[in-house]
Short mmCIF file of C-alpha atoms and ligand atoms in Angstrom, two decimals:
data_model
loop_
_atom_site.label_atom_id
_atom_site.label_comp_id
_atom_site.label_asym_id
_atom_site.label_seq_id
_atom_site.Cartn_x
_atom_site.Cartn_y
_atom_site.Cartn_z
CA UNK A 1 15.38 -53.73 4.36
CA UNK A 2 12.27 -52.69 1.97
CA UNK A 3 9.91 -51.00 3.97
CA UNK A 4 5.79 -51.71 2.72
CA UNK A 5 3.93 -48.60 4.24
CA UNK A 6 0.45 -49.70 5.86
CA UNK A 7 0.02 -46.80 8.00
CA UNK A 8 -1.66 -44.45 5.73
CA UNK A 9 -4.47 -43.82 8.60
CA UNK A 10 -1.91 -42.45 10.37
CA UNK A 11 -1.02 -40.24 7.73
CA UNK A 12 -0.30 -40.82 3.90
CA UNK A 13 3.10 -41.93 2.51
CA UNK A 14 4.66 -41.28 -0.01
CA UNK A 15 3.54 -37.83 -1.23
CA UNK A 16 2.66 -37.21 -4.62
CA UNK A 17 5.64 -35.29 -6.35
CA UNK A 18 3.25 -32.60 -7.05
CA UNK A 19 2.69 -31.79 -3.31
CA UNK A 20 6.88 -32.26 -2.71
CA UNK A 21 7.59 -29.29 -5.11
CA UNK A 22 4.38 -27.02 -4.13
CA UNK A 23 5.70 -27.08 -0.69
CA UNK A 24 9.34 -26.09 -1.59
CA UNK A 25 8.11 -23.56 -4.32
CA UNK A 26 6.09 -22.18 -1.28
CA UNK A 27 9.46 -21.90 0.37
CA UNK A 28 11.96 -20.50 -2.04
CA UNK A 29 10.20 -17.81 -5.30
CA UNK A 30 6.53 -18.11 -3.65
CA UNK A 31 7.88 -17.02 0.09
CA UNK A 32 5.48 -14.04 1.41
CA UNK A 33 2.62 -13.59 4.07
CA UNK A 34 -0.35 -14.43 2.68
CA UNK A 35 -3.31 -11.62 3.00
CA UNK A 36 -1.03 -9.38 4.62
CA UNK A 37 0.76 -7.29 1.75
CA UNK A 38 -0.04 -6.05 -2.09
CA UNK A 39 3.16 -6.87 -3.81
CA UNK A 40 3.35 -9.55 -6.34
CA UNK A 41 4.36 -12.09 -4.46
CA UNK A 42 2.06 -11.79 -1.49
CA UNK A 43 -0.74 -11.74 -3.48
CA UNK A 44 -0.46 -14.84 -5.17
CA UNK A 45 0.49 -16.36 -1.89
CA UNK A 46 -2.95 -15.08 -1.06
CA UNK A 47 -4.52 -16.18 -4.18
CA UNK A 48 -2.73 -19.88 -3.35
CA UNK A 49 -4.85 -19.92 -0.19
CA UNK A 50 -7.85 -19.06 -2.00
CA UNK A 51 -7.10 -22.06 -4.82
CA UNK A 52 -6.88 -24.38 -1.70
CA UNK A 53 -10.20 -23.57 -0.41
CA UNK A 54 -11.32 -23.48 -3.82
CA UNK A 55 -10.16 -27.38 -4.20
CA UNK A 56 -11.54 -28.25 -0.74
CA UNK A 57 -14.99 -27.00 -1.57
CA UNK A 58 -15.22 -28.91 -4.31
CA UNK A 59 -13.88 -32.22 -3.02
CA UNK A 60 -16.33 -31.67 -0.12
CA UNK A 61 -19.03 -30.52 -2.45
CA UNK A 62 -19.18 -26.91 -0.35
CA UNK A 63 -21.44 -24.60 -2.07
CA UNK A 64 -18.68 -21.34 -1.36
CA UNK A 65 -14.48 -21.84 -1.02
CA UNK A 66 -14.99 -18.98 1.71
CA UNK A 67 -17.14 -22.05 4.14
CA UNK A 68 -13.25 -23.54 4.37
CA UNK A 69 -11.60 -22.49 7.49
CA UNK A 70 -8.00 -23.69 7.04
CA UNK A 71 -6.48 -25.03 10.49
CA UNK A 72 -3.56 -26.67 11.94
CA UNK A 73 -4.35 -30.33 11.77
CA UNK A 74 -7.80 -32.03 12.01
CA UNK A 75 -8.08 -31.36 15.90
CA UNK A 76 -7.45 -27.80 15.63
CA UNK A 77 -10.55 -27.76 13.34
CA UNK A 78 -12.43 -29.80 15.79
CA UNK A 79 -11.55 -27.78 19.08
CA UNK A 80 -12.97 -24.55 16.96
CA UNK A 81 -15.63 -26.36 15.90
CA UNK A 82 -16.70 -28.01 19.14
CA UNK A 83 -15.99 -24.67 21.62
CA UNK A 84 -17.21 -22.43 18.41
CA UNK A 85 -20.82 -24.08 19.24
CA UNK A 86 -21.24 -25.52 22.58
CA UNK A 87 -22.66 -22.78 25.20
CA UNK A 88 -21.63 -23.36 28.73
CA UNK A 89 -24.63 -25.95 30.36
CA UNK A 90 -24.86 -27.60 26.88
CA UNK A 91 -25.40 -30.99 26.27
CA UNK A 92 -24.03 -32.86 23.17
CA UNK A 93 -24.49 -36.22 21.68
CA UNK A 94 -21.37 -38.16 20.61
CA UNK A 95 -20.54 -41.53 19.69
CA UNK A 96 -18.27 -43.76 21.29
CA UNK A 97 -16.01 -44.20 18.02
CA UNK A 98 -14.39 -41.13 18.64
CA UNK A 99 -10.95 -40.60 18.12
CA UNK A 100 -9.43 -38.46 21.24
CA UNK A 101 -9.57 -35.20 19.08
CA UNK A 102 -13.29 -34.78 20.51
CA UNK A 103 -13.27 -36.94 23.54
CA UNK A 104 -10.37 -35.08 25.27
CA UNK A 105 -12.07 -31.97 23.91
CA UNK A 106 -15.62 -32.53 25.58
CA UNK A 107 -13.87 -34.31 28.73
CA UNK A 108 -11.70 -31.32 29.36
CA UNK A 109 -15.18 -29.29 29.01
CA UNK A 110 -16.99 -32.00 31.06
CA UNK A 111 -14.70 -31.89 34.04
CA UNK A 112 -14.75 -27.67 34.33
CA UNK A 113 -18.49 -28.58 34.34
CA UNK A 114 -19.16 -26.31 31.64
CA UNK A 115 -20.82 -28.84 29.10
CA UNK A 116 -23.00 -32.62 29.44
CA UNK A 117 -21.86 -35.33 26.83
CA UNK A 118 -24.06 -38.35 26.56
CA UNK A 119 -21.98 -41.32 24.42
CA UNK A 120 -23.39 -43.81 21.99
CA UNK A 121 -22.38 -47.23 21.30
CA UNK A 122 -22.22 -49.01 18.30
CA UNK A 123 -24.45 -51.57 17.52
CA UNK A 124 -23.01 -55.29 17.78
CA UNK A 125 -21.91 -54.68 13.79
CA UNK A 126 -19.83 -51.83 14.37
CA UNK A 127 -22.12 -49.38 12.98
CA UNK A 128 -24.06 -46.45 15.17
CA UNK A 129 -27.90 -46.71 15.13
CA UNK A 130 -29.46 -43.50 14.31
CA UNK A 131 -31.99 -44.16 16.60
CA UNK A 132 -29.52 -43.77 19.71
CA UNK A 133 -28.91 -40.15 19.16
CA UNK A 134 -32.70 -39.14 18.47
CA UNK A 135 -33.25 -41.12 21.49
CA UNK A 136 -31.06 -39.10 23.66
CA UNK A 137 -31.82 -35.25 22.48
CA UNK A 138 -32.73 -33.04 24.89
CA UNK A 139 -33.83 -29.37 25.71
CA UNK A 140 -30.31 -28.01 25.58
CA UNK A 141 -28.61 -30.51 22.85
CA UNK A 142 -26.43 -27.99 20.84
CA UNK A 143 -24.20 -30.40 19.12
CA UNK A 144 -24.21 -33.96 17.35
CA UNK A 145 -21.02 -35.35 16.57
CA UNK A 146 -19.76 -38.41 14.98
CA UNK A 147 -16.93 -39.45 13.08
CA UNK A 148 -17.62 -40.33 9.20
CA UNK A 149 -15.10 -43.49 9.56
CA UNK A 150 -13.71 -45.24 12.74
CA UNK A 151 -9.59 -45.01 13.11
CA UNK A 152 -10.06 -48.15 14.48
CA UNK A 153 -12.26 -50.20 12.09
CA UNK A 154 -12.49 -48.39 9.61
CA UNK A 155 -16.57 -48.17 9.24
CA UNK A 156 -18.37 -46.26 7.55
CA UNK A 157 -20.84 -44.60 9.90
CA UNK A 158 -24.25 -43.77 8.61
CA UNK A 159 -23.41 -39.54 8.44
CA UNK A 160 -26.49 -38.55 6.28
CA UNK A 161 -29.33 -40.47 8.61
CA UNK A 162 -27.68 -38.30 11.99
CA UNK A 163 -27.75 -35.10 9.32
CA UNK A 164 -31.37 -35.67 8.42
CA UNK A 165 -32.12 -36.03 12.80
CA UNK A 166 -30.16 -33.01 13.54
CA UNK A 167 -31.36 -30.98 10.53
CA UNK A 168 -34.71 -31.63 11.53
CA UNK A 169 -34.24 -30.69 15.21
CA UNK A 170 -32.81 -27.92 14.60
CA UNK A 171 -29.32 -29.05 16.45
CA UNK A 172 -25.62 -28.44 14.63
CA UNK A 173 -23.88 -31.11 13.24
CA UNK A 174 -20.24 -31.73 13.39
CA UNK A 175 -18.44 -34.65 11.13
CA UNK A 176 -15.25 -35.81 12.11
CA UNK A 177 -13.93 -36.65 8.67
CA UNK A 178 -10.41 -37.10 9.15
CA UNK A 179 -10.52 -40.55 8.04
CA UNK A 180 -12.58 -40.46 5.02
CA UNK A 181 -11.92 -37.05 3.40
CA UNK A 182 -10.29 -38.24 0.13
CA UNK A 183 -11.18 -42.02 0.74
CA UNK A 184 -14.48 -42.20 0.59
CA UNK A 185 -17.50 -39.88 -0.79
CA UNK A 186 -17.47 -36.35 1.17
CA UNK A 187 -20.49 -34.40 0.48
CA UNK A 188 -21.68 -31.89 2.84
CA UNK A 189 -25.02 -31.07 1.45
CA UNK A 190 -25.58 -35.07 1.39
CA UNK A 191 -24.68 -35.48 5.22
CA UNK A 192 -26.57 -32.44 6.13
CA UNK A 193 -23.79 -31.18 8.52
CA UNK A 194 -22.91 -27.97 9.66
CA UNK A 195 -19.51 -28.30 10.16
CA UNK A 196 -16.89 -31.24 8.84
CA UNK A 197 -13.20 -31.18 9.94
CA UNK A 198 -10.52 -32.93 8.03
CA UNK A 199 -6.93 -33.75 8.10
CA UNK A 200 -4.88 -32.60 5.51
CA UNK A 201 -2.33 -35.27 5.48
CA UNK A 202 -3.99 -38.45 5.52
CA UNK A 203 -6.46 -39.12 1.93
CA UNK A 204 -6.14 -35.77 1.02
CA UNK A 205 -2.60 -36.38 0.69
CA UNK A 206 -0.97 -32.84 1.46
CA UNK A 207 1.93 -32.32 4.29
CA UNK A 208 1.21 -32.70 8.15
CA UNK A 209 0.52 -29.99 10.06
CA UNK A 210 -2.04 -29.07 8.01
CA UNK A 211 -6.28 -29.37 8.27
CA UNK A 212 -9.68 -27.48 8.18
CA UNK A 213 -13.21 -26.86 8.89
CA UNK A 214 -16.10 -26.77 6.54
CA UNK A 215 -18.74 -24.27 8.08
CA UNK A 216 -21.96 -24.16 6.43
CA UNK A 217 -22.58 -20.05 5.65
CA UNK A 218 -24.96 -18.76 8.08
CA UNK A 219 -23.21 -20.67 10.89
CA UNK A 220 -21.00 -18.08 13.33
CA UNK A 221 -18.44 -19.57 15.37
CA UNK A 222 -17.20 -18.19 18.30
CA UNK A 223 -13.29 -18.50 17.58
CA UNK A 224 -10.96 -20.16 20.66
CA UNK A 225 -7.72 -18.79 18.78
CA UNK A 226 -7.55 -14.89 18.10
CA UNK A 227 -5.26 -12.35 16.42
CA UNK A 228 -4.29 -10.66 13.56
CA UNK A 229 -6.01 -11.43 10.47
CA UNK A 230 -4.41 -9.16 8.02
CA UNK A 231 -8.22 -7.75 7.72
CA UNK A 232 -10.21 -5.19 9.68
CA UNK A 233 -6.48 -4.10 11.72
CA UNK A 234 -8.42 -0.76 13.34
CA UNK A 235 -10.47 -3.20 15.60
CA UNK A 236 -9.48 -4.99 18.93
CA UNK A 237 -11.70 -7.24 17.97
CA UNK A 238 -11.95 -10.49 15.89
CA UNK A 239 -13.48 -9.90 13.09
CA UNK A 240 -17.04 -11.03 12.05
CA UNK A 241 -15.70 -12.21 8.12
CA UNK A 242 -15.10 -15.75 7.58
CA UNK A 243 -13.03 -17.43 7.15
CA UNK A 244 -10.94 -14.49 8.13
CA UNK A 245 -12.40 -14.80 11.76
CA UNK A 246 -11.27 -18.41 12.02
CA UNK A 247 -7.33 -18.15 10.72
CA UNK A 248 -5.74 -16.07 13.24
CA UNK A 249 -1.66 -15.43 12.77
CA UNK A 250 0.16 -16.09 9.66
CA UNK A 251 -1.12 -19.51 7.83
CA UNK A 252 0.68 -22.37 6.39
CA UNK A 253 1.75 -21.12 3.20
CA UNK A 254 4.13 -24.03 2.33
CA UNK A 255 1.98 -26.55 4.52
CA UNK A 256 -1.32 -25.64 2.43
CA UNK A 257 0.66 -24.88 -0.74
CA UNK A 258 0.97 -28.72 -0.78
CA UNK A 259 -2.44 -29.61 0.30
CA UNK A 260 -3.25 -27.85 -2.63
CA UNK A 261 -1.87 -30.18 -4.82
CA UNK A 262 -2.79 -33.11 -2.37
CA UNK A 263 -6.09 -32.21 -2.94
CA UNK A 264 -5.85 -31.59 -6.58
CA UNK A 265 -4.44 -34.83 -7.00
CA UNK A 266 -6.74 -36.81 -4.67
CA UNK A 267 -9.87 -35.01 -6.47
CA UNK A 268 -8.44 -36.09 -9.87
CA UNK A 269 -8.00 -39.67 -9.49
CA UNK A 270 -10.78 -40.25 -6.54
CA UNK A 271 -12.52 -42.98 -8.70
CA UNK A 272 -9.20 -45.09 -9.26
CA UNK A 273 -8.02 -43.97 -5.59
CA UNK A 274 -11.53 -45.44 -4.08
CA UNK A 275 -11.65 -48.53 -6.40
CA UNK A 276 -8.27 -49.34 -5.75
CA UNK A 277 -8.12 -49.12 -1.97
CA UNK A 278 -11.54 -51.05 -2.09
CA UNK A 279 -9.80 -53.74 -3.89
CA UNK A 280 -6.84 -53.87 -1.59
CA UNK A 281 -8.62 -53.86 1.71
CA UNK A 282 -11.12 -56.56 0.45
CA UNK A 283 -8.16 -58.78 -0.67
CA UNK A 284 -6.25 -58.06 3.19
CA UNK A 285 -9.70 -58.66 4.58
CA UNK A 286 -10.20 -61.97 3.09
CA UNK A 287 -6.83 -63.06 3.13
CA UNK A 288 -6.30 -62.49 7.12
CA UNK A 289 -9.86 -64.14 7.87
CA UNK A 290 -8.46 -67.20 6.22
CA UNK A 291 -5.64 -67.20 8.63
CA UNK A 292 -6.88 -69.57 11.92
CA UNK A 293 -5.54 -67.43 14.83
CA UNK A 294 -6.39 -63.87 13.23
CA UNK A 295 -9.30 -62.06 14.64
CA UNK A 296 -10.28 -59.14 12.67
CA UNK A 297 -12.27 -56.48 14.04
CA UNK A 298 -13.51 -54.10 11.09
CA UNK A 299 -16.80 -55.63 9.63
CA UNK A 300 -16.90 -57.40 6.65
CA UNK A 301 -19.42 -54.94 4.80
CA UNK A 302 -16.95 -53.92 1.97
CA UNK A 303 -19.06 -50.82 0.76
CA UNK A 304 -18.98 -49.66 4.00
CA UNK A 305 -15.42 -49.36 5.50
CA UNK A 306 -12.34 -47.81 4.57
CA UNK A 307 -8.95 -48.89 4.34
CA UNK A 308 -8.41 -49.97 7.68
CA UNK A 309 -8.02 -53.80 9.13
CA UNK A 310 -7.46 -54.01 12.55
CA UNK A 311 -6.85 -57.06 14.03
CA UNK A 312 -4.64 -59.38 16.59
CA UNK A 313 -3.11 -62.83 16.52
CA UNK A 314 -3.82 -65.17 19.12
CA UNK A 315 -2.81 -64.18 22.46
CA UNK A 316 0.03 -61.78 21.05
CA UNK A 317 0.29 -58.00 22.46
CA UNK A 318 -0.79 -56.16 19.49
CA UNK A 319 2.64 -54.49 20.58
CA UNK A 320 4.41 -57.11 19.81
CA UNK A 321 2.57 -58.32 16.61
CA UNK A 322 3.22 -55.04 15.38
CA UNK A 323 7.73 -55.03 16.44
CA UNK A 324 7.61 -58.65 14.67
CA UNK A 325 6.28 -57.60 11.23
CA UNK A 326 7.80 -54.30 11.24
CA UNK A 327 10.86 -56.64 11.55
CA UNK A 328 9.79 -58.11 8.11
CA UNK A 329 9.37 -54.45 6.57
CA UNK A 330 5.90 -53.36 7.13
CA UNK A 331 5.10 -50.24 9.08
CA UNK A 332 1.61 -50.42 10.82
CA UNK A 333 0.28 -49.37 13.84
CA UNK A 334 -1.05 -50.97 17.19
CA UNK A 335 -2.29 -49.84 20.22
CA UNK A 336 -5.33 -48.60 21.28
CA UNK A 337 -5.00 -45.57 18.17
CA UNK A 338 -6.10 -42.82 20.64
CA UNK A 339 -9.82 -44.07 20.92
CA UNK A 340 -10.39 -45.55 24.57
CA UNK A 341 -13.87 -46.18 24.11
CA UNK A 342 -13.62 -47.51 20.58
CA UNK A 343 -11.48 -50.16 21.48
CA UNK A 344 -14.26 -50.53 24.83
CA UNK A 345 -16.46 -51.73 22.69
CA UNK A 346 -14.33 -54.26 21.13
CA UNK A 347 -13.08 -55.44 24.44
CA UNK A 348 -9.59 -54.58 23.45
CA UNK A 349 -8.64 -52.12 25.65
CA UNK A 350 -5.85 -54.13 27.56
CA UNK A 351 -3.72 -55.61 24.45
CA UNK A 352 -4.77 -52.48 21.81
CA UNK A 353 -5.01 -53.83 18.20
CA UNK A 354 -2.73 -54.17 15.27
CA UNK A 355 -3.90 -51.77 12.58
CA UNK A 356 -2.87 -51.80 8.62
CA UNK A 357 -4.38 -49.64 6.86
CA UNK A 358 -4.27 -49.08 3.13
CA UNK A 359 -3.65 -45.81 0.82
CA UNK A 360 -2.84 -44.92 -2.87
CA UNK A 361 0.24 -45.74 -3.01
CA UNK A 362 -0.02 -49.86 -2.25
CA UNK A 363 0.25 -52.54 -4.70
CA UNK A 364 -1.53 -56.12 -4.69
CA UNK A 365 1.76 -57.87 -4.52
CA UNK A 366 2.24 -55.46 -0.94
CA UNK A 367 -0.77 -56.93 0.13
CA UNK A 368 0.10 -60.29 -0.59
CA UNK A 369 3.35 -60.47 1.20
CA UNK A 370 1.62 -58.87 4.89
CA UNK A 371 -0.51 -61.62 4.64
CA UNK A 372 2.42 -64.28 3.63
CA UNK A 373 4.23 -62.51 7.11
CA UNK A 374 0.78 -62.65 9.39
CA UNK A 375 0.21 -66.27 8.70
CA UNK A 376 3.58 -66.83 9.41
CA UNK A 377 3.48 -65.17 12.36
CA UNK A 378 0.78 -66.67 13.26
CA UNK A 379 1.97 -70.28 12.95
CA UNK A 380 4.78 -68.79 15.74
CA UNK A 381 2.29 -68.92 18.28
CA UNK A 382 0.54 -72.00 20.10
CA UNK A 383 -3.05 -72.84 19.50
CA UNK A 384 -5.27 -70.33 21.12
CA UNK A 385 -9.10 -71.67 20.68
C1 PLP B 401 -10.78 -40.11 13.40
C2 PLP B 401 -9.69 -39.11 13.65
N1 PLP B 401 -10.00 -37.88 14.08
C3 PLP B 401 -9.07 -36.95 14.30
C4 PLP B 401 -7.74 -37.21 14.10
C5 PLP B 401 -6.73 -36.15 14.37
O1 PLP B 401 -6.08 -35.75 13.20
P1 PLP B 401 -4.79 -34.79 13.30
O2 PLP B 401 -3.73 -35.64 13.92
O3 PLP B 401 -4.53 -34.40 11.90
O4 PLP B 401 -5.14 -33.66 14.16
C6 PLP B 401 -7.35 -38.48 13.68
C7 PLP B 401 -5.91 -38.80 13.50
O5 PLP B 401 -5.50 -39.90 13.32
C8 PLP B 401 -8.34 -39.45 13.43
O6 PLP B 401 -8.02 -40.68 13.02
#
């Protein structure tokens, strides 16, 4: 059986070529500890890590490579940049859109009774009202946080309005951009954040296990993982140089080798990459709301979501929507996608959601044929309104 990837929210497939041969070059002649020794080798491993953060900074329009932190995967990045900031008996602002990456986070905080969270719902269209957050800021608000696209609907949330607020109270701003880096425009200076994590195997299209943290310059976090840096070894003590500070152990040489190229490649062709998922996702959007028993649950604003469509049919499990057209090749996702409260608010908490969601690599006819198989599907099941 031909499999049709639609899961590229969960993480991008296939790779480019580029990032398949970075990663085993990084394994075989380019094999040394970055920023540890002086010999040849090791210091263009080094100099690889500073090409990646080089790339990065540009595709999130940093003004210095040295603002990007490389981490494990995109919740690494936000458990440094959420206990990096938050003093014990501070209150943050987050919305309820969150993947579990932050909510777990903060919970875990909440329930040791070291930190207050206060969570905002959309609006009835999916979107988060500024307003909400301004609303709820308070004497000891030290962090705003919301996530630049749902994993669930794939919305576009409106980043650079919560920027200007928290810019202009004076309160750090962290974007969870795990869904949009590479997708959609990432521009730091335009959202006015302090701190954006990303995943560097979804849109950016490098290897999994592999992620980061933009940190504006002038912003000191207090690391949650220490060690040796390769820098500053007389001290017990991390050091105060970032990134340095924030990358304790040995790094991902092969892992970032490829996000590298990932990166290279995703900056390269961004404007066919974004027109082409926008075309795809609009298609899948109309097609499914033609379908009678499909209820879709991203909105229909086209400029403003990604390439996710999540959706169920009739009274099906979204569990078993998702076995049945995996049997006819396609690989999505359903559930509840690891955000409780997202799928709350769209009262789907008991039967999750089926999610495709669209990347680089699909073609129209791909498109087409998931359709073909939902309607089909669909016609499987009895009337339901
Ligand atoms: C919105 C969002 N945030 C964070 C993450 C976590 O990313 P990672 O699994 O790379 O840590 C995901 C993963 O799907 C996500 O969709």
């Amino acid at each position: 059986m031909n499999e049709i990837y639609l899961d590229h929210a969960a993480t991008s497939h296939p790779k480019p070529k580029e990032v398949i041969s970075a990663v085993v070059k990084a394994l075989s002649e380019g094999n040394a500890n970055p920023g540890r020794s002086g010999y040849p080798r090791a210091i263009q491993a080094s100099n690889t890590i500073f090409e990646a953060r080089r790339a990065l900074s540009e595709i999130l329009n940093a003004n210095d490579p040295m603002e990007i932190a490389f981490t494990y995967n995109c919740t690494d990045a936000i458990n440094l940049a959420i206990k990096g900031t938050v003093p014990k008996g501070g209150h943050v602002i987050v919305s309820a859109l969150e993947h579990n990456s932050v909510l777990r986070v903060l919970g875990e905080m909440k329930r040791a009774c070291e930190i207050e969270m206060e969570i905002v719902f959309p609006k009835k269209n999916g979107y988060i009202d500024p307003k909400e957050y301004l609303k709820r800021v308070k004497r000891n608000t030290a962090l705003m946080i919301l996530t630049h696209a749902s994993n669930v609907t794939g919305a576009i949330q409106p980043v650079d309005a919560i920027g200007c607020i928290a810019k202009s109270m004076g309160i750090p701003f962290l974007i969870d951009g795990a869904q949009a880096a590479g997708e959609t425009e990432t521009d730091v200076q335009k959202h006015k954040c302090d701190l954006y994590a990303f995943a560097g195997h979804k849109g950016l299209l490098g290897p999994q296990g592999t992620g980061g943290l933009y940190v504006k310059s002038g912003c000191l976090l207090k690391p949650f993982r220490v060690g040796g840096t390769g820098s500053a070894s007389e001290s017990i003590y991390q050091p105060y140089d970032v990134p340095d500070r924030y990358e304790a152990g040995t790094m991902n040489l092969p892992g970032i080798s490829g996000l590298l190229e990932g990166a290279k490649y995703a900056f390269k062709h961004k404007k066919e990459i974004y027109e082409k998922i926008r075309f795809l996702t609009d298609a899948l959007y109309e097609g499914l709301s033609s379908i009678r028993d499909v209820t879709i649950y991203t909105p229909p604003n086209a400029a403003f979501r990604t390439g996710v469509i999540s959706f169920n049919i009739g009274d099906m499990s979204s569990q078993d929507a998702a076995q049945q057209l995996y049997e006819s090749g396609f690989c999505i996702r359903s559930g509840l996608h690891c955000a409780p409260y997202a799928h709350a608010f769209l009262n789907t908490q008991s039967r999750g959601a089926v999610r495709a969601s669209v990347g680089y690599s699909n073609t129209f006819y791909e498109i087409e044929s998931f359709i073909e198989s939902v309607y089909l599907l669909s016609k499987t099941q009895g009337p339901t309104r």
